[in-house]
CSV table of N, CA and C in Angstrom, one decimal:
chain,number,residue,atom,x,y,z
V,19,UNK,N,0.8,-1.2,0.0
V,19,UNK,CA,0.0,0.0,0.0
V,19,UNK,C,0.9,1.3,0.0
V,20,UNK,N,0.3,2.2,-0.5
V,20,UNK,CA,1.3,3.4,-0.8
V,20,UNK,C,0.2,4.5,0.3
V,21,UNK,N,1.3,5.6,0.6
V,21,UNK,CA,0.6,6.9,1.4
V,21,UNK,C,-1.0,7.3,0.8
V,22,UNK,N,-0.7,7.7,-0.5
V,22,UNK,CA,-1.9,7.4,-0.9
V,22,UNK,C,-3.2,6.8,-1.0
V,23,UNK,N,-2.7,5.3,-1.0
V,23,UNK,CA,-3.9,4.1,-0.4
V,23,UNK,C,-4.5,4.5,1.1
V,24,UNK,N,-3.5,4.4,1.6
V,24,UNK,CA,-3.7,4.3,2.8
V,24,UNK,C,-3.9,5.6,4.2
V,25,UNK,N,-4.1,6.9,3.3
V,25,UNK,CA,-4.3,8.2,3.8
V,25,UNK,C,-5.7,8.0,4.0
V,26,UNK,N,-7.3,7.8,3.2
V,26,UNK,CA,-8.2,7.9,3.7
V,26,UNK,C,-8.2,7.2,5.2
V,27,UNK,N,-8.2,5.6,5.3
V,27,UNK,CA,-7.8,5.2,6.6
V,27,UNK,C,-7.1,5.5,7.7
V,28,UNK,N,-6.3,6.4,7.4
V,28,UNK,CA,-5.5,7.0,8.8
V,28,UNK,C,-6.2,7.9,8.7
V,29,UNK,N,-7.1,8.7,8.2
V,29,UNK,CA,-7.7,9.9,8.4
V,29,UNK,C,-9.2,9.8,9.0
V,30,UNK,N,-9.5,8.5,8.9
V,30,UNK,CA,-10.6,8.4,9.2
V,30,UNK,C,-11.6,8.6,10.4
V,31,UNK,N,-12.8,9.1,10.3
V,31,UNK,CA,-13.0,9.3,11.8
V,31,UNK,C,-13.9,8.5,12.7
V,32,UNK,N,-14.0,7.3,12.2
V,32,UNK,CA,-14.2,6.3,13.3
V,32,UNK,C,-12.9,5.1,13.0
V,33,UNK,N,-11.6,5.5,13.2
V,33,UNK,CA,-10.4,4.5,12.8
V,33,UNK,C,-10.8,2.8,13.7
V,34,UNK,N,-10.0,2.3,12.9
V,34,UNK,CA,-10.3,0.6,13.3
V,34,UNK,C,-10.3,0.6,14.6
V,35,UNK,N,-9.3,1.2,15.4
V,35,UNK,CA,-8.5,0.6,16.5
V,35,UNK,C,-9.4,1.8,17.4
V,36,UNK,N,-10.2,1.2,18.8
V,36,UNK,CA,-10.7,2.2,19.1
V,36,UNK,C,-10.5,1.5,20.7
V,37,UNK,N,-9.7,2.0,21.6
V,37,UNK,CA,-9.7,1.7,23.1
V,37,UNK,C,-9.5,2.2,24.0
V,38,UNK,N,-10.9,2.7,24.2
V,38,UNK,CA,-11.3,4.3,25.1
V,38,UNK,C,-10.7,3.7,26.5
V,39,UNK,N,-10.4,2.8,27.0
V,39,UNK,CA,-9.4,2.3,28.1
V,39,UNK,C,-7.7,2.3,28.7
V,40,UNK,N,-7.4,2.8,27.3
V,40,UNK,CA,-5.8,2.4,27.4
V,40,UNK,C,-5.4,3.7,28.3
V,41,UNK,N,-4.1,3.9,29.2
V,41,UNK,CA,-3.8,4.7,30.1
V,41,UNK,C,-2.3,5.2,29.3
V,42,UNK,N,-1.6,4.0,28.8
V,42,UNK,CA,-0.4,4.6,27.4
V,42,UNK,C,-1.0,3.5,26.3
V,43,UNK,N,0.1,4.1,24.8
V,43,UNK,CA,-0.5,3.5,23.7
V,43,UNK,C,1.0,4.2,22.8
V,44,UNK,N,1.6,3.6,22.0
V,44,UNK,CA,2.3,3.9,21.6
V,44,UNK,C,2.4,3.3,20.2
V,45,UNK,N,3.6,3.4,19.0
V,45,UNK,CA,2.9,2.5,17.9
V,45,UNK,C,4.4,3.0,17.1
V,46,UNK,N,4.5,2.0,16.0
V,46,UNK,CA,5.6,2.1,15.3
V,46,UNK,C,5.8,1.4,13.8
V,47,UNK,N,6.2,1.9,13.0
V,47,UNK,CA,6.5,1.6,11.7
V,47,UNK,C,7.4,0.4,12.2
V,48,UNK,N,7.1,-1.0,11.0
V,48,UNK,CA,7.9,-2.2,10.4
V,48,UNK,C,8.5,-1.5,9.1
V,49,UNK,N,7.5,-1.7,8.2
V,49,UNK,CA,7.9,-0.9,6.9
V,49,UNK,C,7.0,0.1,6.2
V,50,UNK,N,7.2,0.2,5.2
V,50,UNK,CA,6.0,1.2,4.6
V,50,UNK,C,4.4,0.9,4.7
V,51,UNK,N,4.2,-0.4,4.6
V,51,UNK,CA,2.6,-0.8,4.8
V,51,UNK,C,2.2,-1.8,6.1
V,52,UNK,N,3.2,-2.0,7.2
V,52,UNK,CA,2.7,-2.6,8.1
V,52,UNK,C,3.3,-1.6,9.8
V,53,UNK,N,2.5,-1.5,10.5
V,53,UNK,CA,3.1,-0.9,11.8
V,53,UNK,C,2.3,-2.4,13.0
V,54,UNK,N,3.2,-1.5,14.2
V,54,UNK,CA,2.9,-2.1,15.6
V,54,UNK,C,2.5,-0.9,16.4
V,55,UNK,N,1.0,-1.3,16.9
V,55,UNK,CA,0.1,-0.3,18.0
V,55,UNK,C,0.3,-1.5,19.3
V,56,UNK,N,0.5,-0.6,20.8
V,56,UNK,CA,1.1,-1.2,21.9
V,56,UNK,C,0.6,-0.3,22.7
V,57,UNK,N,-0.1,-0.8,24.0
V,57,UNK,CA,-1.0,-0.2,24.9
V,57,UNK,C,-0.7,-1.0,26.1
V,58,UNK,N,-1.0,0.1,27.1
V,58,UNK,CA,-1.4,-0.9,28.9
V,58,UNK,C,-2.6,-0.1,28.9
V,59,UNK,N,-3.3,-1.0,29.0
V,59,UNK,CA,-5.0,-1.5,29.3
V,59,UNK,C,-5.0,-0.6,30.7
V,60,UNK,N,-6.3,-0.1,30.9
V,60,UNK,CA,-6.7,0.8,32.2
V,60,UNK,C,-7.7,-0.2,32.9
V,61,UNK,N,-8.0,-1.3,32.2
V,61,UNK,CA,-8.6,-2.4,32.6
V,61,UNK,C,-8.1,-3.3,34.0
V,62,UNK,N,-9.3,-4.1,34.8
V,62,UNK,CA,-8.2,-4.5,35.6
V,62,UNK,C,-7.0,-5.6,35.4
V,63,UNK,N,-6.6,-5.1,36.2
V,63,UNK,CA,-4.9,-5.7,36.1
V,63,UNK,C,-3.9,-4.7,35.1
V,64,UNK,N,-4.7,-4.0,34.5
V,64,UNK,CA,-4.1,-3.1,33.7
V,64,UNK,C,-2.3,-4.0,32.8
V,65,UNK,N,-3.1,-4.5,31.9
V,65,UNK,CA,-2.2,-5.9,31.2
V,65,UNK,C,-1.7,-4.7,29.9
V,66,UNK,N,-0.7,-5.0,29.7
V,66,UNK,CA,-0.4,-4.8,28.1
V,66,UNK,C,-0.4,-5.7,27.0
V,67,UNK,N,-0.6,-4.9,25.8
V,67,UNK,CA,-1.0,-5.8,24.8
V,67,UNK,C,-0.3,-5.0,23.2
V,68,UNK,N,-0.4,-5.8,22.6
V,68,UNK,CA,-0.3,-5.2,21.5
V,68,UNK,C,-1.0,-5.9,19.7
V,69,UNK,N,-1.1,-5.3,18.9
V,69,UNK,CA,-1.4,-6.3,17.4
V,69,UNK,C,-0.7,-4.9,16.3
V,70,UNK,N,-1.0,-5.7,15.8
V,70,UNK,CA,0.0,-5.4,14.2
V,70,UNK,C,-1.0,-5.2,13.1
V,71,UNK,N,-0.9,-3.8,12.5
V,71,UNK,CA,-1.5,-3.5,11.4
V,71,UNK,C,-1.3,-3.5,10.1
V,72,UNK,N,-1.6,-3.4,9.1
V,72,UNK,CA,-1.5,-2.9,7.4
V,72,UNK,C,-1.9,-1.5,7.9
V,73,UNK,N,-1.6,-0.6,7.2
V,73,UNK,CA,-2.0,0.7,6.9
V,73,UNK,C,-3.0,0.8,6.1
V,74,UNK,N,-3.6,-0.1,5.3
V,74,UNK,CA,-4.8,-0.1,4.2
V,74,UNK,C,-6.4,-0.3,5.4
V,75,UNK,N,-6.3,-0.8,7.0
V,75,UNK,CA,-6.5,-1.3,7.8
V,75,UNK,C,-7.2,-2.5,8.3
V,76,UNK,N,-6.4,-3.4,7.6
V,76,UNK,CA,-6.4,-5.0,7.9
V,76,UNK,C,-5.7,-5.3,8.5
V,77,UNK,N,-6.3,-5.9,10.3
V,77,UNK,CA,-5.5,-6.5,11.3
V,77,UNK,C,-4.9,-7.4,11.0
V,78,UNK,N,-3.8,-8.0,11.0
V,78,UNK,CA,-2.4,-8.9,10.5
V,78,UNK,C,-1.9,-9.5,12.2
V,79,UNK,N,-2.1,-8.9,13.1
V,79,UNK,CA,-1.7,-9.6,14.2
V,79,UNK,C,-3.1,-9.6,15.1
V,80,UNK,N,-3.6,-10.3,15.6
V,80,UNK,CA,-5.0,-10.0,16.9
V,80,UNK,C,-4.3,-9.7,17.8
V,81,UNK,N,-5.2,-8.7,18.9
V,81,UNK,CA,-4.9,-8.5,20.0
V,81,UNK,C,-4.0,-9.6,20.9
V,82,UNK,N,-2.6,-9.2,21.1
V,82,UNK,CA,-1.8,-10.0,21.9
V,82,UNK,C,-1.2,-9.5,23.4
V,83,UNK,N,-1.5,-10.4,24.1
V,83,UNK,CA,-1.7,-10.4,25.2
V,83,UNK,C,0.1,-10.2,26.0
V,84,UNK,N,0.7,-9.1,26.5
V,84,UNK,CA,2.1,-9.2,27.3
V,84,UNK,C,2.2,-9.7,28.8
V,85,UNK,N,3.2,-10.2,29.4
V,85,UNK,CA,3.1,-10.4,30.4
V,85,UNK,C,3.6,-9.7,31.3
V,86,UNK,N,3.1,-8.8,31.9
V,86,UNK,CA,2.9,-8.2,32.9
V,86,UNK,C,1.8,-7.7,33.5
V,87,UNK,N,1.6,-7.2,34.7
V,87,UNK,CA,0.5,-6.7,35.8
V,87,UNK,C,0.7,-5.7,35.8
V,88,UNK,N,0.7,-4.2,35.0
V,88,UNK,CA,0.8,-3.4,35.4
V,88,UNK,C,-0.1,-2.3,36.5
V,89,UNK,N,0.3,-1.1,36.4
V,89,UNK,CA,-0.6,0.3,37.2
V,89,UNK,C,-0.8,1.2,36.2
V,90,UNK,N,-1.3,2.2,36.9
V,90,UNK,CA,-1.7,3.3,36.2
V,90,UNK,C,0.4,4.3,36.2
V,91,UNK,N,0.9,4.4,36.7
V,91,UNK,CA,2.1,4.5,36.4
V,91,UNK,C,2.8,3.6,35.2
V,92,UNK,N,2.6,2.5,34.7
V,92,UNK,CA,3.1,1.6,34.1
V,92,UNK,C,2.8,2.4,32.7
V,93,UNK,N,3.9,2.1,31.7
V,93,UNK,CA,4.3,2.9,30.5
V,93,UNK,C,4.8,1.9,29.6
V,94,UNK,N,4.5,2.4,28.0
V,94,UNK,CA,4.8,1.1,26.8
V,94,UNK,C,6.0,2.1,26.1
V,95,UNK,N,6.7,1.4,25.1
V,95,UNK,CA,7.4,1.7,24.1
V,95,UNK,C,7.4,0.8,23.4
V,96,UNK,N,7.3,1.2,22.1
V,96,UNK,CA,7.7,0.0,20.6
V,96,UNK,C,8.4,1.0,19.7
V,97,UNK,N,9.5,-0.6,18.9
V,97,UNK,CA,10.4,0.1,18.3
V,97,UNK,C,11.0,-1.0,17.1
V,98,UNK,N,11.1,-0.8,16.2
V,98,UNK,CA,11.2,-1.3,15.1
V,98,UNK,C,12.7,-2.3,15.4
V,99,UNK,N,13.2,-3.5,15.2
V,99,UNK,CA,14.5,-3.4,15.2
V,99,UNK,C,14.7,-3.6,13.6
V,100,UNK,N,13.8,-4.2,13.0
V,100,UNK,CA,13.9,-4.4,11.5
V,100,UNK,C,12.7,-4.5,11.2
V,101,UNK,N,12.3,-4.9,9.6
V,101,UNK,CA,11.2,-5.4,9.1
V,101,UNK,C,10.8,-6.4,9.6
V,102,UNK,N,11.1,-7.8,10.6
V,102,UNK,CA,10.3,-8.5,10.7
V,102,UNK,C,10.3,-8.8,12.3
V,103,UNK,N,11.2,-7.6,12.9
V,103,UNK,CA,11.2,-8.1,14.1
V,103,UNK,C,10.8,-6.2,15.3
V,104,UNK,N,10.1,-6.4,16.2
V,104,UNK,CA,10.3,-5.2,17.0
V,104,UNK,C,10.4,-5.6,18.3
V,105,UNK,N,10.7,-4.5,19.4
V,105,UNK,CA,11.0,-4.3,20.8
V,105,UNK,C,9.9,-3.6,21.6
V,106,UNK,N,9.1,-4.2,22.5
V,106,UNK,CA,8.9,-3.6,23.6
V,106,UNK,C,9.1,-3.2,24.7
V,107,UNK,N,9.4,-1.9,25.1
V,107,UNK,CA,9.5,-1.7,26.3
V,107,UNK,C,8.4,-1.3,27.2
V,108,UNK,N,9.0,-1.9,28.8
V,108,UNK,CA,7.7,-1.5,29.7
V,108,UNK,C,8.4,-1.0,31.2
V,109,UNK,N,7.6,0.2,31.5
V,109,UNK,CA,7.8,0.4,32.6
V,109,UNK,C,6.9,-0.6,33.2
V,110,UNK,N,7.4,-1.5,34.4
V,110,UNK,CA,6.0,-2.0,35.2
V,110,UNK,C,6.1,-1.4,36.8
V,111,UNK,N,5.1,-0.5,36.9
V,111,UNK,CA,4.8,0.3,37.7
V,111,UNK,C,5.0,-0.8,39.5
V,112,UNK,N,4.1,-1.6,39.3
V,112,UNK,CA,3.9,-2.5,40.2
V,112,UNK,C,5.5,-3.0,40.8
V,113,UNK,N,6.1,-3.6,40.1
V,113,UNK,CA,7.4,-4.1,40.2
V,113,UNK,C,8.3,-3.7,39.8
V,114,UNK,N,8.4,-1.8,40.1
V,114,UNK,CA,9.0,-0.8,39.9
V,114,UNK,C,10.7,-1.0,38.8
V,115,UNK,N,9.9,-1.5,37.8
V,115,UNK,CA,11.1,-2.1,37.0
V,115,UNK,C,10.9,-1.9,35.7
V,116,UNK,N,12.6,-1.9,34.7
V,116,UNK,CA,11.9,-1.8,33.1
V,116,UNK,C,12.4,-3.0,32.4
V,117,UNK,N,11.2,-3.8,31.7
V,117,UNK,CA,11.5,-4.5,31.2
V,117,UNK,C,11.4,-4.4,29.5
V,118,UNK,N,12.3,-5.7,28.5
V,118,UNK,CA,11.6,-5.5,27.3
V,118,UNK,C,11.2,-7.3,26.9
V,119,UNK,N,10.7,-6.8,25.6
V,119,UNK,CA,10.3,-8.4,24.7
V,119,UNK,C,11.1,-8.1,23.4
V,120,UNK,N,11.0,-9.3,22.9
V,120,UNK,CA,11.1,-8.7,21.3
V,120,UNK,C,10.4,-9.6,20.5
V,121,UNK,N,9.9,-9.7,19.3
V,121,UNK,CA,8.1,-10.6,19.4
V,121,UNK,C,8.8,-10.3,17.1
V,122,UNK,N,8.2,-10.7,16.3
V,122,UNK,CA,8.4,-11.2,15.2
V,122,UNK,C,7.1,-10.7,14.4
V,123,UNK,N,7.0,-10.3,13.3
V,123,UNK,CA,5.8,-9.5,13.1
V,123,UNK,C,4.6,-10.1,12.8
V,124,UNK,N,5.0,-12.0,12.9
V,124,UNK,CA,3.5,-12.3,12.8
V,124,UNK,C,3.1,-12.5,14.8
V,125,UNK,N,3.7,-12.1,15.4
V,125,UNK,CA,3.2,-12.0,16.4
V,125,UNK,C,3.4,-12.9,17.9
V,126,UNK,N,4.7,-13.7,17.4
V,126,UNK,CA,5.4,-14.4,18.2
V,126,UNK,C,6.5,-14.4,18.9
V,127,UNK,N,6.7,-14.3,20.2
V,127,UNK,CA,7.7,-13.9,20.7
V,127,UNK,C,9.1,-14.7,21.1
V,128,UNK,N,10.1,-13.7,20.6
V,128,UNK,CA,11.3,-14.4,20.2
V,128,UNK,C,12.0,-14.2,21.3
V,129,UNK,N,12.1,-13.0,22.1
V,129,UNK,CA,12.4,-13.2,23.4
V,129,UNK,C,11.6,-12.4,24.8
V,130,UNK,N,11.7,-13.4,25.5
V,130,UNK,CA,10.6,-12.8,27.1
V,130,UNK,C,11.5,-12.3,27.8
V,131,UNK,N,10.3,-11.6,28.7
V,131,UNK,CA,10.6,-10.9,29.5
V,131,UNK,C,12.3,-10.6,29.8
V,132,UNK,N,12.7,-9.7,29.5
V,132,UNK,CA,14.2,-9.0,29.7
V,132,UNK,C,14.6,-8.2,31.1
V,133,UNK,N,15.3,-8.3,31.7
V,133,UNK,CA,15.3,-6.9,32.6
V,133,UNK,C,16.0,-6.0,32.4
V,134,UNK,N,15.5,-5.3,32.0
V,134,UNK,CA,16.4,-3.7,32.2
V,134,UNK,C,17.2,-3.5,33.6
V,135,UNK,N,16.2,-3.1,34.4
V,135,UNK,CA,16.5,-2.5,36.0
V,135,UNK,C,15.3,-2.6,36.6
V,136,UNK,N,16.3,-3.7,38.0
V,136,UNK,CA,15.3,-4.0,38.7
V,136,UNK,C,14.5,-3.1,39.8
V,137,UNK,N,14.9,-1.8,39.9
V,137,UNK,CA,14.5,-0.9,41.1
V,137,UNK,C,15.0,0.8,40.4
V,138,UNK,N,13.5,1.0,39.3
V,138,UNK,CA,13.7,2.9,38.7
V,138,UNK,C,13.3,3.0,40.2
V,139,UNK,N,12.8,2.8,41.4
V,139,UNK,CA,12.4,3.6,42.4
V,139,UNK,C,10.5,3.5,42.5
V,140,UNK,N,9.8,3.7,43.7
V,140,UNK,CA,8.8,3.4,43.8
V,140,UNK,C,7.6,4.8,43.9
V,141,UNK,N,6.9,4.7,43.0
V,141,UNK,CA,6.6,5.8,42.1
V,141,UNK,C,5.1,6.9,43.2
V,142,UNK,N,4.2,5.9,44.0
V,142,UNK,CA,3.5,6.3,44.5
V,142,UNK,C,2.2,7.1,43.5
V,143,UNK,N,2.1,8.2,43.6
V,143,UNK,CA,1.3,8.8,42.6
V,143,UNK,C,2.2,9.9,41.5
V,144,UNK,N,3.6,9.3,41.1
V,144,UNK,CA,4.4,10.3,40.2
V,144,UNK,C,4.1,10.0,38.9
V,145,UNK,N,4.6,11.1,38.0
V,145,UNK,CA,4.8,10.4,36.5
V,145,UNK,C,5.4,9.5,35.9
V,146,UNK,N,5.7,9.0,35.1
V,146,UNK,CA,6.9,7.9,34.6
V,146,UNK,C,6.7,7.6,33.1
V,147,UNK,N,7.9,7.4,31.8
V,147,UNK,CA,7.5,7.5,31.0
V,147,UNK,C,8.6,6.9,30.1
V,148,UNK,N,8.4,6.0,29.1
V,148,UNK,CA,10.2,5.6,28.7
V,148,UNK,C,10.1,5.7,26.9
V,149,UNK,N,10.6,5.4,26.7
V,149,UNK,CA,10.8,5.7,24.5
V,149,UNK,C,12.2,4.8,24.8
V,150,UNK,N,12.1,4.0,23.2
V,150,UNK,CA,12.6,3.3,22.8
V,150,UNK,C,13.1,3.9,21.4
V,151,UNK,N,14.7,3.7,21.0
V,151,UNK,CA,15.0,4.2,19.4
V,151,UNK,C,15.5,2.6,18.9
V,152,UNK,N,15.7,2.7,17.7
V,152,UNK,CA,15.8,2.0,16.9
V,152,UNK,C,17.3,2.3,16.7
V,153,UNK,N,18.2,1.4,16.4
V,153,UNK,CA,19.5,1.7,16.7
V,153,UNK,C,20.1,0.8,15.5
V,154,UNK,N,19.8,0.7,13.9
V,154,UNK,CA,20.1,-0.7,13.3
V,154,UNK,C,19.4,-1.5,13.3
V,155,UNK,N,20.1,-2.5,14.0
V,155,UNK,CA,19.4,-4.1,14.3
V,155,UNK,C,19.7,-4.2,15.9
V,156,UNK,N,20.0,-2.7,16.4
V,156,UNK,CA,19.9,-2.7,18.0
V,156,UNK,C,18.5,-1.7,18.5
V,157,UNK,N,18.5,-1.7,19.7
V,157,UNK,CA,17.8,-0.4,19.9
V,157,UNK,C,18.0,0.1,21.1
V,158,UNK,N,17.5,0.9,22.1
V,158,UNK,CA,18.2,1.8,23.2
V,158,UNK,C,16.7,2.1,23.8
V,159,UNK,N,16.9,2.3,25.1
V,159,UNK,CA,16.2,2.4,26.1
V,159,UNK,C,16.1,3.7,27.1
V,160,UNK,N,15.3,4.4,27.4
V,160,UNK,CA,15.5,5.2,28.3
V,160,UNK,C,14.1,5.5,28.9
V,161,UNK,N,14.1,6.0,30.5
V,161,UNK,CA,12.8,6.0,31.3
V,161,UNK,C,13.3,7.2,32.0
V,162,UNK,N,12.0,7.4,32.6
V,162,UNK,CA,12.6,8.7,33.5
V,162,UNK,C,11.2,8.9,34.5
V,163,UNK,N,11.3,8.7,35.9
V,163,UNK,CA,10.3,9.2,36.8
V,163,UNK,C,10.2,10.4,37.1
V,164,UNK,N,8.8,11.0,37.7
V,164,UNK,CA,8.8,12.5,38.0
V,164,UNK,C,9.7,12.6,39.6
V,165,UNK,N,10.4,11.5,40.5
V,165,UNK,CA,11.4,12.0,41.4
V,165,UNK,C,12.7,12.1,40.9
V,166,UNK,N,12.7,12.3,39.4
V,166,UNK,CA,14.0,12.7,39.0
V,166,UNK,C,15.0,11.2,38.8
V,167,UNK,N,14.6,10.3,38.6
V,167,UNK,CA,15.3,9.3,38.3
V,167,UNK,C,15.5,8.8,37.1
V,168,UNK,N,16.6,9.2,35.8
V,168,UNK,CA,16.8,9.0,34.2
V,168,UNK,C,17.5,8.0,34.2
V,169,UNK,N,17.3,6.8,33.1
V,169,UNK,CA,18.2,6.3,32.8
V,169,UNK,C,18.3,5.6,31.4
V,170,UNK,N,19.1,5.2,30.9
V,170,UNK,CA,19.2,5.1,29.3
V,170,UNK,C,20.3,4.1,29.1
């Protein structure tokens, strides 16, 4: 699909993907006609999840379920590492820690649960918030709390 094709559907105003629940949601280009949308659910247990789109808007991955228990502090990142592979990262609020995956674009995960660091600090009612870059066939990590705690 080209920009073209696939401009009325990104423009659209009732878009496919609609989850008046999510508390973060993040999302990221594979290649020109396929991306990754990635959320922590405000639902209980506040779970993250993610699925994989075309840009023309035919779902290619179903809702996939991550493993973690997050909070309302708890934060996503996705990040391309290539065309058939990407990275998630998560703050998990609960288990004051950042973890990643890395999952295969039909939706299979190639590696679990990773640890970053096991103690950003315990958040109470602060902000918290992390992004992921694409680095090649690497990528890079960084989080940061509102008591002033960065790390990368």
């Amino acid at each position: 699909s080209s920009f073209a094709e696939a401009r009325p559907w990104l423009l659209a105003i009732d878009p496919a993907f609609d989850y008046n629940e999510a508390i973060d949601i993040d999302m990221a280009p594979l290649d020109e006609s396929t991306f990754v949308l990635a959320w922590i659910s405000n639902g209980a247990g506040r779970h993250a999840g993610f699925e994989v789109w075309n840009t023309n808007g035919t779902l290619l991955v179903n809702k996939t379920d991550i493993d973690i228990d997050g909070d309302a502090q708890s934060r996503i990142a996705v990040g391309a590492i290539n065309s058939t592979h990407f990275a998630l990262a998560i703050v998990d609020g609960p288990e004051w820690d950042v973890d990643f995956f890395i999952y295969d674009r039909q939706g299979n995960q190639v590696q679990g649960r990773t640890q970053l660091d096991s103690n950003i600090g315990e958040f109470g009612n602060v902000f918290s918030d992390i992004s992921i870059a694409e680095l090649g066939d690497r990528f890079a990590v960084c989080n940061i709390n509102e008591i002033g705690r960065a790390h990368v």
